[in-house]
mmCIF file of C-alpha atoms in Angstrom:
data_model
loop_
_atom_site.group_PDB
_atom_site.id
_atom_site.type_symbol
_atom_site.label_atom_id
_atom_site.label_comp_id
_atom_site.label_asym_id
_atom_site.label_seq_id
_atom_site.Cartn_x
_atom_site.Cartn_y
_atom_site.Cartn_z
ATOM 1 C CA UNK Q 1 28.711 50.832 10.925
ATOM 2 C CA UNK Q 2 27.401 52.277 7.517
ATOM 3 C CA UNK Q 3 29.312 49.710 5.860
ATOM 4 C CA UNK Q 4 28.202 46.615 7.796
ATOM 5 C CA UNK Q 5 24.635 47.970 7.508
ATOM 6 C CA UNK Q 6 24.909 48.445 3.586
ATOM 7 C CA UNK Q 7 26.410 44.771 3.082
ATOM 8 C CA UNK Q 8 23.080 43.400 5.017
ATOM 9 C CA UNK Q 9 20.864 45.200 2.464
ATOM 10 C CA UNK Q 10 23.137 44.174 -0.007
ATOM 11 C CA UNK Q 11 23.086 40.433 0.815
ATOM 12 C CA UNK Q 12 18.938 40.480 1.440
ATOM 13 C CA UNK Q 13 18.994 41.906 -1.965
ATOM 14 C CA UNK Q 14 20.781 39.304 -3.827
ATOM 15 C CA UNK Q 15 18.709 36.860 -1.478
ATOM 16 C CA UNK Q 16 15.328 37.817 -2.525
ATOM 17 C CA UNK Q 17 16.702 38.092 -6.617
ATOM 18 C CA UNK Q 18 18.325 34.565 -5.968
ATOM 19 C CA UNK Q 19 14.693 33.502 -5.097
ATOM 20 C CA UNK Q 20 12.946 34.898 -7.328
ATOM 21 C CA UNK Q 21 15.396 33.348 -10.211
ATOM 22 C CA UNK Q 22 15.114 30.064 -8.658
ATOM 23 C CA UNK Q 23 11.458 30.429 -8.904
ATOM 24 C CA UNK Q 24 11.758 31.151 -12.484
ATOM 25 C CA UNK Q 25 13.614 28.319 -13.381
ATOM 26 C CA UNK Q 26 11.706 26.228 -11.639
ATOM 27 C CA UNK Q 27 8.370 27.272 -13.491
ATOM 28 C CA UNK Q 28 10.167 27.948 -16.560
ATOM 29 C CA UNK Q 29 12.121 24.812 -17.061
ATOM 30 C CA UNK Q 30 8.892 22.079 -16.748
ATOM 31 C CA UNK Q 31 10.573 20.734 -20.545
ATOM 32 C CA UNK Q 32 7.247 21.303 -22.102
ATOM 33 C CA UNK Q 33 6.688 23.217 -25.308
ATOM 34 C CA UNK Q 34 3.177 24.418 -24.818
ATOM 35 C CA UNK Q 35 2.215 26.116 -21.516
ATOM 36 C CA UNK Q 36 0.175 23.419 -19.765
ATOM 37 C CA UNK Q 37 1.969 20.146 -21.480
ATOM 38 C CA UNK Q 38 2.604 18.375 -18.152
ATOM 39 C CA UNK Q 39 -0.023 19.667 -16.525
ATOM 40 C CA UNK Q 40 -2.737 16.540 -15.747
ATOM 41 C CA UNK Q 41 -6.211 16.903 -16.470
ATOM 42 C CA UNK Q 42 -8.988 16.084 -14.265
ATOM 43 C CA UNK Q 43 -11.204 13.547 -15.671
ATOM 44 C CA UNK Q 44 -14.867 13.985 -15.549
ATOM 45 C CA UNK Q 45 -16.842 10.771 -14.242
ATOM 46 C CA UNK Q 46 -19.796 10.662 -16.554
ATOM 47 C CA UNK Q 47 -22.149 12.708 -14.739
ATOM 48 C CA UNK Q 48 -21.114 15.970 -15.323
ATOM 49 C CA UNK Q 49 -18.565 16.099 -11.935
ATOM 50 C CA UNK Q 50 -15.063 16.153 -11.927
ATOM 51 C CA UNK Q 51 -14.008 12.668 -11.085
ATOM 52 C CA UNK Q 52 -12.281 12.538 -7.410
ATOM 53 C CA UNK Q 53 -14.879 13.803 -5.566
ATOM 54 C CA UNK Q 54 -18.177 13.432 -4.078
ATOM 55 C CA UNK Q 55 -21.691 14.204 -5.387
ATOM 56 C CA UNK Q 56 -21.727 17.393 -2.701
ATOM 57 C CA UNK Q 57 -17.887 18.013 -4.297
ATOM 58 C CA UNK Q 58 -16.669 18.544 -0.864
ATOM 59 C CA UNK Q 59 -14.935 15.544 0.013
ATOM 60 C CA UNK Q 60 -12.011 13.597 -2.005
ATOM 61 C CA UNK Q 61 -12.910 9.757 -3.559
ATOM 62 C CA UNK Q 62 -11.868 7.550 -1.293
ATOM 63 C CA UNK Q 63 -12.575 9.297 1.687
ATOM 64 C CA UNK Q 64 -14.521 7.221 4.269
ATOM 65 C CA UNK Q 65 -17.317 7.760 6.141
ATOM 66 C CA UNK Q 66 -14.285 9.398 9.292
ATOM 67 C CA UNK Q 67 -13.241 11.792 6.629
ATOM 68 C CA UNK Q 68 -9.981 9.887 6.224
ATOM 69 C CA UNK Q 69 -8.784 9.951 2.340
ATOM 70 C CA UNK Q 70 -7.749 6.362 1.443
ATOM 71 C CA UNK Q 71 -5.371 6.928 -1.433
ATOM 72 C CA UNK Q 72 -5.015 10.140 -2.235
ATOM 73 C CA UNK Q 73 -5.243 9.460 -6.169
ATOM 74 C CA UNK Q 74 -7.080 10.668 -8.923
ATOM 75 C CA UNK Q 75 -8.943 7.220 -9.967
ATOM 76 C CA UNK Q 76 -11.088 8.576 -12.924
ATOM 77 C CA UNK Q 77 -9.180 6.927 -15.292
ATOM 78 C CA UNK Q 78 -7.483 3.449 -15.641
ATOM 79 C CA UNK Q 79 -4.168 4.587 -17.475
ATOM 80 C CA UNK Q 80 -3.604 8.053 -17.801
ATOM 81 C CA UNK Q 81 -0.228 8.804 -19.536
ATOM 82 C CA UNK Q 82 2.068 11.672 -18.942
ATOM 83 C CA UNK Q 83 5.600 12.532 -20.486
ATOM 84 C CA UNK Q 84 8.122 13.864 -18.006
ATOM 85 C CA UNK Q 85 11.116 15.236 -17.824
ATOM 86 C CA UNK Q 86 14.255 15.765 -20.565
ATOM 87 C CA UNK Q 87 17.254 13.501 -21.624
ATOM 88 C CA UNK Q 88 18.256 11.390 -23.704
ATOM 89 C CA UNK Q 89 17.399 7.983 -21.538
ATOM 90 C CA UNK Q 90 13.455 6.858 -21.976
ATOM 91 C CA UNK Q 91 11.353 4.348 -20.025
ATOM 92 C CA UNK Q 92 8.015 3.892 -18.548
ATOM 93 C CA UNK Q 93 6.635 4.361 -15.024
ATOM 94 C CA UNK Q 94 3.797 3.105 -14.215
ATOM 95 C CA UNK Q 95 1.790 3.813 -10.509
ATOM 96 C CA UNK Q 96 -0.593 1.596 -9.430
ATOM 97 C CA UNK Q 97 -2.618 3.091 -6.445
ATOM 98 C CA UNK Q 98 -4.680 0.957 -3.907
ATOM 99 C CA UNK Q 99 -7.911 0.725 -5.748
ATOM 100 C CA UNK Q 100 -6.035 -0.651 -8.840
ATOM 101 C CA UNK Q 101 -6.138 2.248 -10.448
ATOM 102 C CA UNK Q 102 -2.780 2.706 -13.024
ATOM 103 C CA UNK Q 103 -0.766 6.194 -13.772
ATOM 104 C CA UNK Q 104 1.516 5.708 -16.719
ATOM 105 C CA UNK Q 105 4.261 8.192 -17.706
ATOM 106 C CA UNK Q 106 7.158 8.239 -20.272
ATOM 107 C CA UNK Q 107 10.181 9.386 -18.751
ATOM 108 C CA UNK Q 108 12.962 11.100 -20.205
ATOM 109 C CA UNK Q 109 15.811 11.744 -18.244
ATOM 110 C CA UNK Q 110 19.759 12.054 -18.432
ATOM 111 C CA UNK Q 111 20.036 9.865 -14.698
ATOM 112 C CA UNK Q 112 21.998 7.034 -13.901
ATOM 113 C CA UNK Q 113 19.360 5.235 -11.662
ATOM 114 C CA UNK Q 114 15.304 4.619 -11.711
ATOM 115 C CA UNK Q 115 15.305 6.560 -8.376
ATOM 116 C CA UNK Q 116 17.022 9.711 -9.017
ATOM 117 C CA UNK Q 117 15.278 9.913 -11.890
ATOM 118 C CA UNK Q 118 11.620 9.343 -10.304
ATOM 119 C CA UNK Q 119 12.950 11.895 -7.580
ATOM 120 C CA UNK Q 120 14.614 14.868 -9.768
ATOM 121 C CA UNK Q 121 10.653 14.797 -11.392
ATOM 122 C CA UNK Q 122 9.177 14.722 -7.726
ATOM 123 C CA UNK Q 123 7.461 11.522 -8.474
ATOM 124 C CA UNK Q 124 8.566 9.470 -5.234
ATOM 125 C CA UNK Q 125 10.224 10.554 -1.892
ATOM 126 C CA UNK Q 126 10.768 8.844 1.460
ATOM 127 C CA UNK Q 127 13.244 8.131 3.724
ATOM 128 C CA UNK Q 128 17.614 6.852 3.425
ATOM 129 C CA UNK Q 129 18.279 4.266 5.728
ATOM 130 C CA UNK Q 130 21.101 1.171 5.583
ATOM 131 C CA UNK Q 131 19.447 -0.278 2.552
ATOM 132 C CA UNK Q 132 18.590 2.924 0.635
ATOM 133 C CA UNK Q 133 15.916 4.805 -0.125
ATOM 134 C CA UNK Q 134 12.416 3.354 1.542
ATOM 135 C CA UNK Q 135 9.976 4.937 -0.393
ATOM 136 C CA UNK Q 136 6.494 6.074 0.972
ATOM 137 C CA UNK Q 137 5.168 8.525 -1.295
ATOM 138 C CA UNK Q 138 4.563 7.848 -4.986
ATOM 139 C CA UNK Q 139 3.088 10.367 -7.291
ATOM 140 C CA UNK Q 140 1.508 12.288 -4.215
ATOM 141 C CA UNK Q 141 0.239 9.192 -2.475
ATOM 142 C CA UNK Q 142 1.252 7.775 0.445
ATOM 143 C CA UNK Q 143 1.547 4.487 2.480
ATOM 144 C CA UNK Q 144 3.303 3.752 5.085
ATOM 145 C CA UNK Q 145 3.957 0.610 6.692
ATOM 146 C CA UNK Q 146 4.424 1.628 10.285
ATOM 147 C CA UNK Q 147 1.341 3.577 9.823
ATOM 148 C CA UNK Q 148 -1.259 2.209 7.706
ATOM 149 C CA UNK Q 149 0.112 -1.333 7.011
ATOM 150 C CA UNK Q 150 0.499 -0.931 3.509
ATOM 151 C CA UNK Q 151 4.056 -0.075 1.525
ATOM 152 C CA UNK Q 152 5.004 0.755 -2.441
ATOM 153 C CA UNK Q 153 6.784 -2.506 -4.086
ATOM 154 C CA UNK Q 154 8.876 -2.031 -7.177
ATOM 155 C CA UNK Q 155 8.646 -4.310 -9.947
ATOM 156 C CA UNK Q 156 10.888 -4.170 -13.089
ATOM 157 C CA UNK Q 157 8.833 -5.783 -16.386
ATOM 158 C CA UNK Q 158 6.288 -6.697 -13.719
ATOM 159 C CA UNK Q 159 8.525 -8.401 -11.507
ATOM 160 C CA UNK Q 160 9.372 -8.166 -8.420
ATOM 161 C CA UNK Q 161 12.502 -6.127 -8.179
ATOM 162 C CA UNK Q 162 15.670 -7.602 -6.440
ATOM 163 C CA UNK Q 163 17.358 -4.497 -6.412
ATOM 164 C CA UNK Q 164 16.014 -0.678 -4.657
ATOM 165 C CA UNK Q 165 14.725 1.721 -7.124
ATOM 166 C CA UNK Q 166 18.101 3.834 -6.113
ATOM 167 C CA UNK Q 167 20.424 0.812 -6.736
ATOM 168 C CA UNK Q 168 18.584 0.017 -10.444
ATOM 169 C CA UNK Q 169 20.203 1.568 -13.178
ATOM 170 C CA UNK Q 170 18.065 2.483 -16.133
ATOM 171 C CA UNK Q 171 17.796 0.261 -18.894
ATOM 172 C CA UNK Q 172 16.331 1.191 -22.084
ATOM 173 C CA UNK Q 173 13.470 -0.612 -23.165
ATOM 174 C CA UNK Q 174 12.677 -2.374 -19.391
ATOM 175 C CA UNK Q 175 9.114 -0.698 -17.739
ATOM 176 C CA UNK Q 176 9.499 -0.300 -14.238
ATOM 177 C CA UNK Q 177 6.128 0.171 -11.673
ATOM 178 C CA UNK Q 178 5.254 0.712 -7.927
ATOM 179 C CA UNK Q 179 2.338 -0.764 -6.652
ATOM 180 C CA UNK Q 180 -0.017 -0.348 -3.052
ATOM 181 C CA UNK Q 181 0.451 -3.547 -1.269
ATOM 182 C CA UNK Q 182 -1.028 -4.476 2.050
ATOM 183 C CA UNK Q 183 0.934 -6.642 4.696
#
């Protein structure tokens, strides 16, 4: 009994360091230098407030008058630029939200494909089906066609791509983009 008992503790030991580690790593490995490098910055509008919300602050930009936040995206500035991840393949992202509104990053990244690359940084997610990887959320914002009627297109040198974003390999040099469209 004594034994059985000690290899619980044992195992909720190496549990909670196993956490803890992963935690570290997680925080630890962001492939910055400096301690805020990737970290964006919130972009003041002009009159003194930080851009992405109301003149009471309470309420997100591009929340209507139900309380319902539109796009879900910091539109203070027209091309912010950000430089993700580590490896020795480089391209740009660029996110175009709803409003028109563009996110650019430089990615760096050892991946195969545009989507496992975009996913290893946590920029897009969604769902697997048949065709691959439908993609609803995009750096934080979301559309959904069955929901909302409106759905992320990829484009590859601002065309329309013929491939999924997990089926396109990354080549060097080529700029690849979502953008909010509405059926």
């Amino acid at each position: 009994m004594q034994k059985k008992c000690s290899k619980q503790i044992l195992s909720c030991i190496l549990c909670i360091v196993l956490i803890v580690a992963m935690a570290l790593f997680t925080t630890g490995c962001n492939g910055s230098s400096g301690s805020q490098a990737n970290v964006p910055t919130e972009a003041s509008d002009g009159d003194g407030e930080i851009a992405g919300t109301d003149t009471a602050g309470d309420e997100p930009a591009g929340a209507d008058a139900a309380g319902d936040e539109t796009t879900g995206a910091d539109t203070g500035t027209d091309a912010d630029s950000s430089v993700l991840g580590e490896g020795s393949k480089v391209f740009t992202f660029t996110v175009v939200d709803e409003a028109g509104a563009q996110t650019q990053f430089e990615i760096h990244t050892d991946q195969e494909t545009v989507g496992a690359a975009l996913a290893e940084l946590g920029l897009i997610d969604g769902d697997e089906g048949e065709y691959g990887l439908y993609v609803k959320t995009v750096n934080g914002i979301t559309a959904d066609y069955d929901t909302d009627g409106k759905y992320w297109s990829f484009y590859i040198n601002d065309e329309y791509a013929q491939t999924g974003v997990d089926a396109t390999d990354i080549t060097e040099g080529d700029s690849y983009s979502f953008k909010i469209e509405k059926a």
